[in-house]
Short mmCIF file of C-alpha atoms in Angstrom, two decimals:
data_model
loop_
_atom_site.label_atom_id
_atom_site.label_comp_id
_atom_site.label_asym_id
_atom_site.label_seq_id
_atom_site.Cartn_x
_atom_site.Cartn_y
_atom_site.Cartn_z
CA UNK A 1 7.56 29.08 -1.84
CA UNK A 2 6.19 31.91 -3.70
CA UNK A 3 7.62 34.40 -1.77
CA UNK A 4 11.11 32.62 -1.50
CA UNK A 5 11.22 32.55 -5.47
CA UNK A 6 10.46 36.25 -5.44
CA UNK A 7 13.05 37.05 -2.79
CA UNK A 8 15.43 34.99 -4.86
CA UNK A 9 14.93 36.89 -8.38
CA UNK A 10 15.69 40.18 -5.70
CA UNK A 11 18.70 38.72 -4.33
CA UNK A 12 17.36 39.46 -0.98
CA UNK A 13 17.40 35.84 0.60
CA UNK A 14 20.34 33.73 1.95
CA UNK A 15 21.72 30.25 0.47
CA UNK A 16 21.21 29.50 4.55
CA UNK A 17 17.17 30.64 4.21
CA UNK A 18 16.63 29.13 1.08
CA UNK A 19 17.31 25.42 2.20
CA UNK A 20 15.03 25.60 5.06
CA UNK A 21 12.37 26.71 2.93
CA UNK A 22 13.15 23.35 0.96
CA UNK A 23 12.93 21.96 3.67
CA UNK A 24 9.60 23.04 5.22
CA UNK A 25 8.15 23.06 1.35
CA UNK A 26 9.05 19.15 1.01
CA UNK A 27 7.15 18.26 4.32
CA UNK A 28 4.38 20.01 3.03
CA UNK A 29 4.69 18.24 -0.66
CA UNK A 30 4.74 15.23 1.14
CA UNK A 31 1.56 15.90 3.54
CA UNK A 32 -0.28 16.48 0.11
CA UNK A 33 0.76 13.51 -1.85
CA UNK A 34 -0.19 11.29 1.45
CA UNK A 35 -3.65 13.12 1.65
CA UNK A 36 -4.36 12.08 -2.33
CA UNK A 37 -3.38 8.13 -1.45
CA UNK A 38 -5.74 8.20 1.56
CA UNK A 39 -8.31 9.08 -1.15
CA UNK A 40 -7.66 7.02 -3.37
CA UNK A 41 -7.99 4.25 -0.24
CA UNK A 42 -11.37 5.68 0.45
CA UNK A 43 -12.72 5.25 -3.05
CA UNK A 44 -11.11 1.83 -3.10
CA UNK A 45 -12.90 0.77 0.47
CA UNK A 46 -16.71 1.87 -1.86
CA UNK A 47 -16.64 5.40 -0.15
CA UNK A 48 -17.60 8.35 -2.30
CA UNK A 49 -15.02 10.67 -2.81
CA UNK A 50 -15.30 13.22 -5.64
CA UNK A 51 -13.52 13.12 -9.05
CA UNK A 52 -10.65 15.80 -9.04
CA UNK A 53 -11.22 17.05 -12.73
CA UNK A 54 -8.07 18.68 -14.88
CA UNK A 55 -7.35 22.25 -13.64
CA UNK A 56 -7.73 21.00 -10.12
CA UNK A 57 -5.04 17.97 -10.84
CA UNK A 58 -2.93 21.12 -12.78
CA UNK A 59 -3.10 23.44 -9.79
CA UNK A 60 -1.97 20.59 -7.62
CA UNK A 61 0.86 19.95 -9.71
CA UNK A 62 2.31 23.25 -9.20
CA UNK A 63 3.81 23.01 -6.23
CA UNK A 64 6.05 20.02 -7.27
CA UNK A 65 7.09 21.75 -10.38
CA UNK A 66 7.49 25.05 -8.27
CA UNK A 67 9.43 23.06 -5.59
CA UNK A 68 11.90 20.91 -8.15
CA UNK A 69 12.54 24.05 -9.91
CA UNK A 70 13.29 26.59 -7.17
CA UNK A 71 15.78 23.35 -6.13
CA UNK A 72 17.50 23.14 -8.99
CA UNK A 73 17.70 26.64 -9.15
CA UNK A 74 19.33 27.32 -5.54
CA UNK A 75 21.88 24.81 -6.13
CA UNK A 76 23.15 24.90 -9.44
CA UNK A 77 23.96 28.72 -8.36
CA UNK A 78 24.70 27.71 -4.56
CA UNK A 79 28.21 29.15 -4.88
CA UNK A 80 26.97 32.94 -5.73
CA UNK A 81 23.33 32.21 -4.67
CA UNK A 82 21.38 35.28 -2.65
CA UNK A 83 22.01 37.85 -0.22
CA UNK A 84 25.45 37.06 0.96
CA UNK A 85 27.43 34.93 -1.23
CA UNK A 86 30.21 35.43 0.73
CA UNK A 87 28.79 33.32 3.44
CA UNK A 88 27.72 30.52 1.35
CA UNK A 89 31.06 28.61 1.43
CA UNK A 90 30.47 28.47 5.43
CA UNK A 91 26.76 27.20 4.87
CA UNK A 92 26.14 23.64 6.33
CA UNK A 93 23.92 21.08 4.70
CA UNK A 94 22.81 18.39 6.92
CA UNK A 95 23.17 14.80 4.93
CA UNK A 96 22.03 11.51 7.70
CA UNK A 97 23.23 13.95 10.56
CA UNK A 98 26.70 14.56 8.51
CA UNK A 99 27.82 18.09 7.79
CA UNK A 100 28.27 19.01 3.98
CA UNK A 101 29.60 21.91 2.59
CA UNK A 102 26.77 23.47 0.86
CA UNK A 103 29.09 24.65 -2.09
CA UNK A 104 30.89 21.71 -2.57
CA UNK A 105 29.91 17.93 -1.57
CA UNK A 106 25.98 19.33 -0.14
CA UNK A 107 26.04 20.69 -3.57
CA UNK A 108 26.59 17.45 -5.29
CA UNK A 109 24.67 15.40 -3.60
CA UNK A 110 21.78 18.16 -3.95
CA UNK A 111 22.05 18.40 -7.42
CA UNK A 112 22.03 14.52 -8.30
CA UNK A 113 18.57 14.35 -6.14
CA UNK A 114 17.03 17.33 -7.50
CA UNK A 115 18.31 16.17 -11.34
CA UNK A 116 17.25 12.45 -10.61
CA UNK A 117 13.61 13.73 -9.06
CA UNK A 118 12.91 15.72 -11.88
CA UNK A 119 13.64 13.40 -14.70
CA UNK A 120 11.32 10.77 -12.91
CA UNK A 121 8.59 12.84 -13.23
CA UNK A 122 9.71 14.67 -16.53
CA UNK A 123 10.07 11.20 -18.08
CA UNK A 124 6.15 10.60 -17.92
CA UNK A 125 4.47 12.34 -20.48
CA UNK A 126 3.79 15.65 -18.58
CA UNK A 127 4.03 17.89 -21.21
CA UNK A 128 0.92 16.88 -22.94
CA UNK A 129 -2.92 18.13 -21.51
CA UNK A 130 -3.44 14.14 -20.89
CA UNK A 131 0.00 13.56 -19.02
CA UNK A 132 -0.78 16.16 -16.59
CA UNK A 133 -4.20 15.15 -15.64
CA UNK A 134 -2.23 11.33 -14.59
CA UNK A 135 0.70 13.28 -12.65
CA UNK A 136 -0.39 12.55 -9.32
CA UNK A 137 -1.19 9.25 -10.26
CA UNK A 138 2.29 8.66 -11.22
CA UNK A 139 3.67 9.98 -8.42
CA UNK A 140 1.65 7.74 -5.90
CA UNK A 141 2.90 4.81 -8.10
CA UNK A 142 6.47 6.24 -8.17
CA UNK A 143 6.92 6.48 -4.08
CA UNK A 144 3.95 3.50 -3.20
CA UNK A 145 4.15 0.93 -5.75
CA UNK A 146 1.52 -1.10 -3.88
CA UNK A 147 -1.24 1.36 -4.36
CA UNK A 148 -1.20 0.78 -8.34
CA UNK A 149 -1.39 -2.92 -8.00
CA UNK A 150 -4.27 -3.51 -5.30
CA UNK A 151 -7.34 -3.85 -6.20
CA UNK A 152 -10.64 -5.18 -4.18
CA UNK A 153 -10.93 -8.40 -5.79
CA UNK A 154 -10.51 -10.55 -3.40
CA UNK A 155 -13.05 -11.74 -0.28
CA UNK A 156 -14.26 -9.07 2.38
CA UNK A 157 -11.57 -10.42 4.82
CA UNK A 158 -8.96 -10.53 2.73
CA UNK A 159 -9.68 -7.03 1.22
CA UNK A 160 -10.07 -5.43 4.65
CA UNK A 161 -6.11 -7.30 5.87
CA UNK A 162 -4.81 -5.63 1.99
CA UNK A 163 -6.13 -2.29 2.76
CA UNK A 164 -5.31 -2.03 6.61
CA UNK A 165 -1.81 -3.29 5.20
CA UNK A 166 -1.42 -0.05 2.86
CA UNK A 167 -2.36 2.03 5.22
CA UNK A 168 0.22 0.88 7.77
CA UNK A 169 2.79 1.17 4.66
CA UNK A 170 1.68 4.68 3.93
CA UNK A 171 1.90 5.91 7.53
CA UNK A 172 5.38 4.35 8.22
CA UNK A 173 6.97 5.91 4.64
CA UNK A 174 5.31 9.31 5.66
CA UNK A 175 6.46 9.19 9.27
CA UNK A 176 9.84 8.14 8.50
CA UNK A 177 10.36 11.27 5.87
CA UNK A 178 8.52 14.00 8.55
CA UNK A 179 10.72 12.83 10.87
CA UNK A 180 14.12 12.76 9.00
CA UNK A 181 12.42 15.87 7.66
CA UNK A 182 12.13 17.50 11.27
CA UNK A 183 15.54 16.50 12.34
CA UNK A 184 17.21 17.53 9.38
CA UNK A 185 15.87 21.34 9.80
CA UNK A 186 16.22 21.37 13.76
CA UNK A 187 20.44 20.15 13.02
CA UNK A 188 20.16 22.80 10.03
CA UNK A 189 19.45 25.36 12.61
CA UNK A 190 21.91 24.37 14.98
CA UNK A 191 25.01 24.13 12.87
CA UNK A 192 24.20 27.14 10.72
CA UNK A 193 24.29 30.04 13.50
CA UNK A 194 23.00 33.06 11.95
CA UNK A 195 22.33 34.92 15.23
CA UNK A 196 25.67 35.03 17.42
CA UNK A 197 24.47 35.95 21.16
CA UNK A 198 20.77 35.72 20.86
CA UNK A 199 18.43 34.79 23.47
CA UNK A 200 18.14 31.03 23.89
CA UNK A 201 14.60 28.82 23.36
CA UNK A 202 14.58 25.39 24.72
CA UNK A 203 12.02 25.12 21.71
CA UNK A 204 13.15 26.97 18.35
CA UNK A 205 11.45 27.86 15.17
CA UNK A 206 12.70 23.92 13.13
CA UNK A 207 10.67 22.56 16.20
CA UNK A 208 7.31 24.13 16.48
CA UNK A 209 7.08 25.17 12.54
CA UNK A 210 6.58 21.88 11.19
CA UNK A 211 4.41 20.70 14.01
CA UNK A 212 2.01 23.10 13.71
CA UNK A 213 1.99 22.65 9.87
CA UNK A 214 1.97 19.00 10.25
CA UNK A 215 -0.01 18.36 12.94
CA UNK A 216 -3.54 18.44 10.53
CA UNK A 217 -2.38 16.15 8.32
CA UNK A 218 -1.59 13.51 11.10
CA UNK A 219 -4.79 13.73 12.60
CA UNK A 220 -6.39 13.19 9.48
CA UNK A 221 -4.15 9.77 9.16
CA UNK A 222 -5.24 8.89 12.09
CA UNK A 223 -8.69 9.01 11.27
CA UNK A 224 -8.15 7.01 8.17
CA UNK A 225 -6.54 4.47 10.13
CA UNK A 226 -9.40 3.96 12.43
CA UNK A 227 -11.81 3.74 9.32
CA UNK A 228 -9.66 0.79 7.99
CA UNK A 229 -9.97 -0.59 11.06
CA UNK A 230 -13.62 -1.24 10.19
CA UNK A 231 -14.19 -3.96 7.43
CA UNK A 232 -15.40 -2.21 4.60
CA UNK A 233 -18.95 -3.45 3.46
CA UNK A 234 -18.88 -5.35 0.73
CA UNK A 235 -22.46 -6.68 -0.51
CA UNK A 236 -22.98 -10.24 -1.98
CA UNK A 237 -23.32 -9.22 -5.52
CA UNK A 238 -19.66 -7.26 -5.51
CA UNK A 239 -18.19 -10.47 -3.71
CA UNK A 240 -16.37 -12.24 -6.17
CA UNK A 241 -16.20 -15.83 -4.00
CA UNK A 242 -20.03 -15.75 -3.33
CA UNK A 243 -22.17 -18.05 -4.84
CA UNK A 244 -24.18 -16.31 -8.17
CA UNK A 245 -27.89 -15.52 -7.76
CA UNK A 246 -30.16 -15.90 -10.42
CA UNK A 247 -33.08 -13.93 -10.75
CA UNK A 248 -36.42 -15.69 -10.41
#
């Protein structure tokens, strides 16, 4: 991302360039915000997990602010954007496996999800010291609604079903983005030539990229699964529908 934004103030990278790096940068957004709700499980199954204090939440608010601004950026000037404007009329976006022009209805439709992303999360109060330190809160609220709603207050059986639940929730919404995700760049690739009579690769760059990126954060989904499996111990004094013991 960094270096994208730098090659953009240069003029030295393509409109073509510049969505796969959206691209690759939004499965790697993505992979973060599903690593802080499998924390936030952990702490809610009694596991420690350490407090993330104010210039840690800050830092990892950067990249969303870096990624919704580069966005908005590329497309409001997708029509003269980068290296060679001149091929940016020909530039395909990829839309549910429908070509787009990337200066006209791609454009659009880029814009309005960019604009409407942004004001979600510019419409908490970000701008203050406090609203940062609860912007990755609101953003796990925002895309899992269930996570700000459970809480362990219910019997050990019942808590374990609720939290094996939201796990299975989390993993399908992730899975179903990475994989529209991974699609979306492979047909980017595809549609967009950019190198006429190259060699060919049964497996391209859109294939093992995001794999090899991705591929951590899976396994540590997986693992989090099979701790949910496990009910999480609950002791008879934090059960609310055990009997009360009075001291003697």
């Amino acid at each position: 991302m960094v270096s994208a934004i730098a090659q953009a103030a240069n003029h030295s990278i393509s409109l073509y360039n510049a969505i796969i790096v959206l691209y690759l940068c939004y499965l790697q957004l993505i992979c973060e915000l599903m690593l802080v709700v499998g924390s936030m499980q952990k702490r809610s199954m009694g596991a420690q997990v350490s407090e993330v204090g104010l210039p840690a939440k800050v830092v990892l608010s950067l990249p969303h602010w870096s990624w919704h601004g580069f966005g908005l950026y590329v497309w409001v000037h997708a029509r003269r954007f980068g290296s060679q404007p001149e091929c940016n009329a020909a530039t395909k976006l990829i839309v549910f496996g429908r070509e787009l022009s990337a200066t006209g209805s791609g454009r659009v439709v880029s814009l309005v999800f960019f604009g409407i992303s942004a004001t979600v999360i510019l419409s908490v109060p970000v701008i203050t010291l406090a609203g940062v330190g609860f912007l990755l809160v609101f953003l796990i609220k925002a895309f899992h609604p269930l996570i700000g709603s459970y809480r362990l207050s219910a019997g050990p059986r019942t808590s374990f079903i609720k939290i094996l639940f939201v796990n299975i929730y989390i993993t399908f919404c992730f899975l179903v983005q990475w994989i529209y995700v991974v699609v979306t760049i492979e047909q980017t690739i595809q549609r967009n030539p950019v190198i006429h009579n190259g060699p060919w690769f049964p497996i391209t760059f859109g294939q093992i990229f995001p794999v090899v990126t991705i591929g951590a954060c899976l396994v540590s989904i997986y693992n989090d699964l099979r701790e949910s499996r496990r009910e999480p111990p609950i002791s008879q004094g934090n059960d609310p529908n055990g009997p009360i013991k009075a001291d003697v």
